Tab-separated table of C-alpha atoms and ligand atoms in Angstrom:
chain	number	residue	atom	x	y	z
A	96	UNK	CA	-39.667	-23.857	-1.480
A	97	UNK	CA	-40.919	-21.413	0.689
A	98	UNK	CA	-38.573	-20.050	3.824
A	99	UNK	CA	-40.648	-22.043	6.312
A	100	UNK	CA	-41.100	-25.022	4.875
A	101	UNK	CA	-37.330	-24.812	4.182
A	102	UNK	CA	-36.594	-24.319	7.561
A	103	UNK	CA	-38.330	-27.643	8.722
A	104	UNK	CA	-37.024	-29.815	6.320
A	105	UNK	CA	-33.378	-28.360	8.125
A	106	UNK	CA	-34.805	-29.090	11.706
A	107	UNK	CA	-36.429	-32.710	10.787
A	108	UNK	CA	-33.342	-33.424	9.088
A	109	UNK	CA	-30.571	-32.171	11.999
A	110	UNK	CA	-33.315	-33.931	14.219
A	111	UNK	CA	-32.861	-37.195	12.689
A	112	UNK	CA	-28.988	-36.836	12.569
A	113	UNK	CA	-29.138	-35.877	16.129
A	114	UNK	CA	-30.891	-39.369	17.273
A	115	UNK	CA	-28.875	-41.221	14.968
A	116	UNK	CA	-25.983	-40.025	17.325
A	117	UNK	CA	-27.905	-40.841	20.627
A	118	UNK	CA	-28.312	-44.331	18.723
A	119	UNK	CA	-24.851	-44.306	18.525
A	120	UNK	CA	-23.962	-43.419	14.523
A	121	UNK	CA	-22.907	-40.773	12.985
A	122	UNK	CA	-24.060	-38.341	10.377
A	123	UNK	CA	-22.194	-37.601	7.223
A	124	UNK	CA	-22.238	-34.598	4.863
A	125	UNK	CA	-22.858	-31.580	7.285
A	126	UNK	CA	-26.002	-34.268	8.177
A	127	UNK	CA	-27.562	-34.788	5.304
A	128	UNK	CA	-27.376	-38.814	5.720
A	129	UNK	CA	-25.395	-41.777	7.427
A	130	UNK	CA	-21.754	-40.785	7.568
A	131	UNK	CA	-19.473	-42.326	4.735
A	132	UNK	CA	-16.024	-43.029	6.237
A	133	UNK	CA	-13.841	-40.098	4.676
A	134	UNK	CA	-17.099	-37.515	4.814
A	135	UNK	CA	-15.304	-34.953	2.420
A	136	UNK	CA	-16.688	-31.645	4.823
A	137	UNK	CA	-16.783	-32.799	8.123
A	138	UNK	CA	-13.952	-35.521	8.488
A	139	UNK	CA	-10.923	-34.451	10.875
A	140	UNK	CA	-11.634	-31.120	11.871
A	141	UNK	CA	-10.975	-31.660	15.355
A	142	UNK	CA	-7.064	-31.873	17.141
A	143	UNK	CA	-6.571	-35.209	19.065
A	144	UNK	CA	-6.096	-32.705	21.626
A	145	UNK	CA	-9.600	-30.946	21.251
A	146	UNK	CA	-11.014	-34.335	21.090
A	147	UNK	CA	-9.770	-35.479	24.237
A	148	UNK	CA	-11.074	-33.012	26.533
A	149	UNK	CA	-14.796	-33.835	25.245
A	150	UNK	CA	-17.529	-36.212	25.803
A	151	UNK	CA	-17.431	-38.976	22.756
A	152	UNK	CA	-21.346	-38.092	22.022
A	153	UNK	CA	-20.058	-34.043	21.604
A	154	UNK	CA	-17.044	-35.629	18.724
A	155	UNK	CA	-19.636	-37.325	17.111
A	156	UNK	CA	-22.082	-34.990	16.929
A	157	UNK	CA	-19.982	-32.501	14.976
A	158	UNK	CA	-21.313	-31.451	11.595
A	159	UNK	CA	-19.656	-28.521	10.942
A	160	UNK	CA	-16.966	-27.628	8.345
A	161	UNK	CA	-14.096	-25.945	9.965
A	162	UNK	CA	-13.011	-25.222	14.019
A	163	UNK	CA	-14.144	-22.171	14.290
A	164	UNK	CA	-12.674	-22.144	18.055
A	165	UNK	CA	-9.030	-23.096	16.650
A	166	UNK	CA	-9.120	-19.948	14.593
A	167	UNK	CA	-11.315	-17.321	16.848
A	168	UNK	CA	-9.835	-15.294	19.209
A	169	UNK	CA	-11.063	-15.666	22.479
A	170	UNK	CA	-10.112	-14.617	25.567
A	171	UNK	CA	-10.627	-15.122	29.303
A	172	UNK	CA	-14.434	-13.994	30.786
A	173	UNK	CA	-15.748	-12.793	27.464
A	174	UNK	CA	-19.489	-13.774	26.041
A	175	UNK	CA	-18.910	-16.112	22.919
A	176	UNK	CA	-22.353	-17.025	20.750
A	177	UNK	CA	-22.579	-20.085	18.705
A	178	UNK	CA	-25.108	-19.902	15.461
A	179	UNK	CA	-26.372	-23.277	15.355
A	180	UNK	CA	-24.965	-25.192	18.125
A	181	UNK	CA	-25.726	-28.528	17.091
A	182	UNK	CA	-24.579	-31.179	19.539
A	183	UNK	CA	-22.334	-28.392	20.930
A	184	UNK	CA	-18.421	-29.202	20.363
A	185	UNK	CA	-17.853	-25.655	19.394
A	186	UNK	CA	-19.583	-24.199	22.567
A	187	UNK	CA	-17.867	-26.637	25.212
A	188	UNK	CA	-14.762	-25.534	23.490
A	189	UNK	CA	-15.612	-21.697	23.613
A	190	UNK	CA	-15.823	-22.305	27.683
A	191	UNK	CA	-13.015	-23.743	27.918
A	192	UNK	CA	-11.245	-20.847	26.476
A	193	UNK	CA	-13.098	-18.124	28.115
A	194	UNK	CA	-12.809	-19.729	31.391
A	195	UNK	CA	-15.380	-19.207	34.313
A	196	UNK	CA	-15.295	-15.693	34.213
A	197	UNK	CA	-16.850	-15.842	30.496
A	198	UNK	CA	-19.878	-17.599	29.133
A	199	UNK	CA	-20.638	-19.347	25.881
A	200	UNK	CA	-24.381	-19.490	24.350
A	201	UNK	CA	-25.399	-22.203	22.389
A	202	UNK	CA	-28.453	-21.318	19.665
A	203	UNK	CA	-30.170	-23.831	18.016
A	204	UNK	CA	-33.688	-24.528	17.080
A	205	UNK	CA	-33.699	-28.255	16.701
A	206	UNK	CA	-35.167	-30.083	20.182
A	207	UNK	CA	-33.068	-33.082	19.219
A	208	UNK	CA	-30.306	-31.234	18.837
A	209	UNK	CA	-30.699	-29.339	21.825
A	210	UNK	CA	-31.007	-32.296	24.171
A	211	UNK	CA	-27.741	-33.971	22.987
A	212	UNK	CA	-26.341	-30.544	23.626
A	213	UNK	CA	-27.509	-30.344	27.064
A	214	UNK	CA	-26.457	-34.079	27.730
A	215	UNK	CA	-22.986	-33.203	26.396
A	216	UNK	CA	-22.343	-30.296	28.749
A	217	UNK	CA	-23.863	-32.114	31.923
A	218	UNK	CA	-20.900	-35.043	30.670
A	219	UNK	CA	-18.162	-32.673	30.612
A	220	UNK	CA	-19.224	-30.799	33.742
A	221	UNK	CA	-18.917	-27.343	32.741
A	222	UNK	CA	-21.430	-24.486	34.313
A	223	UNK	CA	-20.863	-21.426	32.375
A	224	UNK	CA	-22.666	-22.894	29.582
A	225	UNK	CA	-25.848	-22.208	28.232
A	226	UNK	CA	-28.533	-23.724	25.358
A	227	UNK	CA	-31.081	-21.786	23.946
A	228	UNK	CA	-33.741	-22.763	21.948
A	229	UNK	CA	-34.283	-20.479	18.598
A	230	UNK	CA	-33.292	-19.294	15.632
A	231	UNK	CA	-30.316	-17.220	14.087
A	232	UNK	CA	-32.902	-15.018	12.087
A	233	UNK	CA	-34.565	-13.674	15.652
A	234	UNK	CA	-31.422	-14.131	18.758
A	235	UNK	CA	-33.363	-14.203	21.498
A	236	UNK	CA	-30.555	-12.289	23.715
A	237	UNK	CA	-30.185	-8.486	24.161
A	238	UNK	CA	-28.185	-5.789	21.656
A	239	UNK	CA	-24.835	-5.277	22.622
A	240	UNK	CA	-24.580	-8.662	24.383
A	241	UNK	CA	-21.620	-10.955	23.212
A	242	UNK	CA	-18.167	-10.541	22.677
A	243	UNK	CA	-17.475	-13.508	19.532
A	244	UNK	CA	-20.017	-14.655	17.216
A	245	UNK	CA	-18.876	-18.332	16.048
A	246	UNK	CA	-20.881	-20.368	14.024
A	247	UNK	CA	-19.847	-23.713	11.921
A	248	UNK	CA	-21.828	-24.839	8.711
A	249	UNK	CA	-24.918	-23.376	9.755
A	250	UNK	CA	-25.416	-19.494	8.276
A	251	UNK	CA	-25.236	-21.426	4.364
A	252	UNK	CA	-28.393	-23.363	6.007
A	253	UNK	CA	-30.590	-19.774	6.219
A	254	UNK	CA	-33.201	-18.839	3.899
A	255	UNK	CA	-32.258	-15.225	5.254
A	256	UNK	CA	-28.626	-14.661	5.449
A	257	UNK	CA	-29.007	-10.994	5.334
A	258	UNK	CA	-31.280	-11.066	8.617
A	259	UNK	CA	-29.017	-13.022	10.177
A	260	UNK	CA	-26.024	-11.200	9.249
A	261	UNK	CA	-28.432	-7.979	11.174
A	262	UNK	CA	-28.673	-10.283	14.141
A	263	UNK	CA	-25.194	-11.140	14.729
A	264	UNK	CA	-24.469	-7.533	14.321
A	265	UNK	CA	-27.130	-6.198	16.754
A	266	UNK	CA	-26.205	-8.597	19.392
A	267	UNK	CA	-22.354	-7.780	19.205
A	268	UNK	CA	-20.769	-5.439	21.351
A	269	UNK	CA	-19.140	-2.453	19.797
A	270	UNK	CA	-15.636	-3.995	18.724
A	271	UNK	CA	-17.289	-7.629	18.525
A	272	UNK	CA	-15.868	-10.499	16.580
A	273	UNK	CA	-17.595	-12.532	14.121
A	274	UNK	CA	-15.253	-15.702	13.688
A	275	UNK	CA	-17.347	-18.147	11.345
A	276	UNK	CA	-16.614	-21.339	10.022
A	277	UNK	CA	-18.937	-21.742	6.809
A	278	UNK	CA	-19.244	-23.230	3.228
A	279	UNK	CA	-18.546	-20.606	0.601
A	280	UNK	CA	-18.286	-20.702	-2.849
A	281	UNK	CA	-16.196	-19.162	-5.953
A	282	UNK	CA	-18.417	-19.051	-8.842
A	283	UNK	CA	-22.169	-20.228	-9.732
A	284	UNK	CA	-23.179	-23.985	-9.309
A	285	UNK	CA	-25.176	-25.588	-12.280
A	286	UNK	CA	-28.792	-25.587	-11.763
A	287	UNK	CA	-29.184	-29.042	-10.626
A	288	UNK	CA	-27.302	-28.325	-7.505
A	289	UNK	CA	-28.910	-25.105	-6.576
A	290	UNK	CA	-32.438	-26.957	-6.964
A	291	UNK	CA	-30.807	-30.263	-5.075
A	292	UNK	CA	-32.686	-30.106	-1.210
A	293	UNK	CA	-30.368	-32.459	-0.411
A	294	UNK	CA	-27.804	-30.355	-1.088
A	295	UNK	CA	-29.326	-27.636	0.756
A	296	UNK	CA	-29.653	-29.594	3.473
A	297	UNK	CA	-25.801	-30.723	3.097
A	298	UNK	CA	-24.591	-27.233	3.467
A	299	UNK	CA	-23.950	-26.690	-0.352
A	300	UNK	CA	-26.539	-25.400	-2.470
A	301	UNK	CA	-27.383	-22.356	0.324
A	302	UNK	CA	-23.490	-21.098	0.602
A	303	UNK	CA	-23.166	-17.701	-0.435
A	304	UNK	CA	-20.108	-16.982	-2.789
A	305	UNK	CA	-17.360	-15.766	-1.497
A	306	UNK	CA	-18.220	-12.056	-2.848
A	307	UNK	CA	-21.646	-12.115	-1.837
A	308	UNK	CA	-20.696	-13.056	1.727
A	309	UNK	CA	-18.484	-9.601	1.938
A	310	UNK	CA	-21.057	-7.823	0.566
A	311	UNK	CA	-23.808	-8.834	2.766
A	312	UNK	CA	-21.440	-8.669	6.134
A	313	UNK	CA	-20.202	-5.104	4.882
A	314	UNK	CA	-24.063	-3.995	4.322
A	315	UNK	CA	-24.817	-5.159	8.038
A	316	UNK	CA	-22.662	-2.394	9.032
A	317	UNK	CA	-19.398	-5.018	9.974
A	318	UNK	CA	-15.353	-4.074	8.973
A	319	UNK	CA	-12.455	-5.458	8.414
A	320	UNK	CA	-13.847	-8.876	6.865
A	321	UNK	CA	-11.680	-11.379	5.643
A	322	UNK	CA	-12.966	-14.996	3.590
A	323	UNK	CA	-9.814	-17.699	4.718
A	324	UNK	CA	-10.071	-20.757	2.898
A	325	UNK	CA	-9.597	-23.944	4.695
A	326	UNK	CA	-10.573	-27.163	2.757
A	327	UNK	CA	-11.425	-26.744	-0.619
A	328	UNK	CA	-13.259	-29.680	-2.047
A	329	UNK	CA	-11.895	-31.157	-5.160
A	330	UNK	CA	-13.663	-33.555	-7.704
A	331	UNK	CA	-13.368	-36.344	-5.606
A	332	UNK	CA	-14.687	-34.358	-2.630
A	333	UNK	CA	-17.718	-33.049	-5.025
A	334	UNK	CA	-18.483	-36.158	-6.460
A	335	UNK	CA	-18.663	-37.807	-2.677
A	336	UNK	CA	-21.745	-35.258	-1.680
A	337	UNK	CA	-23.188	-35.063	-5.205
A	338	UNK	CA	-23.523	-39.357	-5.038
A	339	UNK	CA	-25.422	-38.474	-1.196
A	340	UNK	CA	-27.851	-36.282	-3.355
A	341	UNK	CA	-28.414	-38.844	-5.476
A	342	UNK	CA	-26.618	-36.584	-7.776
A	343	UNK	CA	-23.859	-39.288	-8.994
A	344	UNK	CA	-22.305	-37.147	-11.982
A	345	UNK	CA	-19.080	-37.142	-13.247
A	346	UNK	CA	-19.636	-33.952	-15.279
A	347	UNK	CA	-21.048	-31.950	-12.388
A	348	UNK	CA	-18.354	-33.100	-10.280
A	349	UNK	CA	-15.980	-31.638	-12.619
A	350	UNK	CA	-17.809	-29.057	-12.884
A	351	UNK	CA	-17.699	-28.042	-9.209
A	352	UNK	CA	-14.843	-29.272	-7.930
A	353	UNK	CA	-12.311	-26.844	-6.641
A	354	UNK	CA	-15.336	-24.246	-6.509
A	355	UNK	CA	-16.775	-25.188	-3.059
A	356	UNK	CA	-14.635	-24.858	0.134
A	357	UNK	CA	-15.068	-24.610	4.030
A	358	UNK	CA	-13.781	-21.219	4.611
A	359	UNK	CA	-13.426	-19.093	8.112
A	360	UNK	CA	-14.900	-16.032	7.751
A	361	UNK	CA	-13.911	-13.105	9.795
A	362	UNK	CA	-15.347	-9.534	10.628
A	363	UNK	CA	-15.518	-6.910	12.984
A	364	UNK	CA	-18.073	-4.305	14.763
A	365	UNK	CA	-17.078	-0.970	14.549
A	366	UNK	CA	-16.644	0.527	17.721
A	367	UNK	CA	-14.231	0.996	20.677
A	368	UNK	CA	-14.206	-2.756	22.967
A	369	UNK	CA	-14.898	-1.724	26.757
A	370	UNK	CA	-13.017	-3.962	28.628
B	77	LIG	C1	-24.588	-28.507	10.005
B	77	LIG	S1	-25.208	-28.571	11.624
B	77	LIG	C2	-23.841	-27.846	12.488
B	77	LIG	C3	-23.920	-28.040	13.971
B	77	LIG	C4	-22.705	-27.542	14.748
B	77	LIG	N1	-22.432	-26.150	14.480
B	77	LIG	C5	-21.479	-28.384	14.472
B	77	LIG	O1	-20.470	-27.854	14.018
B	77	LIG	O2	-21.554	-29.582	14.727
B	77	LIG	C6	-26.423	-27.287	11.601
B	77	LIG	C7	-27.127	-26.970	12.926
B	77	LIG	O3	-27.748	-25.707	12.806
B	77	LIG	C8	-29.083	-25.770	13.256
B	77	LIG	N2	-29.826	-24.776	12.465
B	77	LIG	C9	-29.981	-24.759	11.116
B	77	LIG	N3	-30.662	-23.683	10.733
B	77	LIG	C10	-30.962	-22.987	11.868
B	77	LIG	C11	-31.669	-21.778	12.132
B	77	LIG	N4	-32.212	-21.065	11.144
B	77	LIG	N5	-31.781	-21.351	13.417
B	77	LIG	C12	-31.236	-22.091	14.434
B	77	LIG	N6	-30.562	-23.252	14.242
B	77	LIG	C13	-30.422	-23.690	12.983
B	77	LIG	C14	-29.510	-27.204	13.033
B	77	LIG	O4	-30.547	-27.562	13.917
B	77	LIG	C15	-28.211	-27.959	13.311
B	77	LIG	O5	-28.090	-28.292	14.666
């Protein structure tokens, strides 16, 4: 499939998940249908705590595969950019942290998405929020702009990771962060997944392994990066988002549980931070 038709499939498909939350359901597998109950990457991510603090719509909205927020560090009046915003939990927890001195950017190029987004921050009242429309191959904000890059379950979604590797780097201040929460992979999948659009689609068959990840952040010109693991999906896990795909084999579920996990990726732009 060609880049652009890849990249509507993604934005019909977030699109439908985001009016089956304004319906009031939820969407399982990083979106790629109705939610099952125990939804192997995005169930419990979120602190009672976190949860609390947000508009119901923003909890059930979340698609991602880690807390990208829980691990980042973030501090009071810095710029924070999220990759793929979604319904924005991530965001309206990045402006929380950062405080009204700071700012957090939303990206996302899904109108659906964007809406619930909006209708989220107007519910939890906060004003140094902000959703823009686009996508994380061309960041429609300046070089140099943003303190933290977070992003959760979105960059395995790209056609081009590499450009948007370039684009978080450009738009990072000297010293930036990139805190990302993302599906990542040790060792090859069997064919049929890597073909599977459902799969794509559920944030599986695009993750980059775990190698490839480092190699592309480290070509972009970032430092110090570090691949965390934080779920890792066992055959259970595998065999719950393979049956989604229509998948529904024990063998490949063997054979690719344990090699898939949600993993919070970390790296740096050189450079001296100006407070
Ligand atoms: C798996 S969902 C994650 C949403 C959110 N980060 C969360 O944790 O709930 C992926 C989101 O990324 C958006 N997205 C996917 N590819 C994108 C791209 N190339 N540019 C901008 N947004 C994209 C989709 O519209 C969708 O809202």
């Amino acid at each position: 499939m060609k880049d652009d038709e890849l990249r509507a499939t993604v934005r019909e498909r977030y699109g439908q998940a985001a009016l089956r939350v304004i319906s009031g359901a939820k969407s399982g597998c990083c979106g790629a249908g109705p939610a099952s109950l125990d939804d192997p990457i995005t169930a419990n991510l979120y602190s009672a705590a976190d949860a609390a603090c947000l508009p119901e719509t923003a909890v059930l909205a979340s698609l991602g595969c880690g807390n990208p927020t829980a691990l980042a560090e973030l501090r009071e009046g810095e710029t924070v950019l999220d990759l793929g915003s979604g319904g924005g939990i991530d965001v309206l927890l990045s402006a929380r942290r950062v405080g009204p001195t700071g700012k957090a950017y939303g990206l996302d190029m899904t109108d659906e998405m964007l809406a619930l987004a909006r209708e989220n921050q107007r519910k939890a009242g906060v004003d140094n929020v902000e959703f823009l429309k686009g996508e994380i191959e061309r960041i429609p904000l300046p070089d140099a702009s943003v303190d933290v890059i977070i992003s959760n379950c979105v960059i395995n979604l790209s056609a081009d990771k590499r450009r948007v590797l370039a684009e978080a780097f450009r738009v990072l201040k000297p010293g930036g962060r990139f805190a990302v929460s993302d599906v990542v992979l040790r060792g090859s999948m069997p064919a049929a997944v890597q073909r599977s659009m459902e799969l794509w689609v559920g944030c599986v068959a695009g993750a980059l392994k775990e190698e490839e990840y480092r190699r592309l952040l480290a070509e972009a010109g970032f430092e110090g990066v570090g691949v965390e693991p934080t779920r890792i999906y066992q055959f259970e896990d595998a065999s719950a988002f393979l049956a989604v795909a229509g998948l529904d084999s024990e063998v490949l579920a063997r054979e690719i549980g344990g090699r898939v996990m949600g993993a919070f990726i970390r790296a740096r732009k050189p450079g001296r931070v100006v407070p």
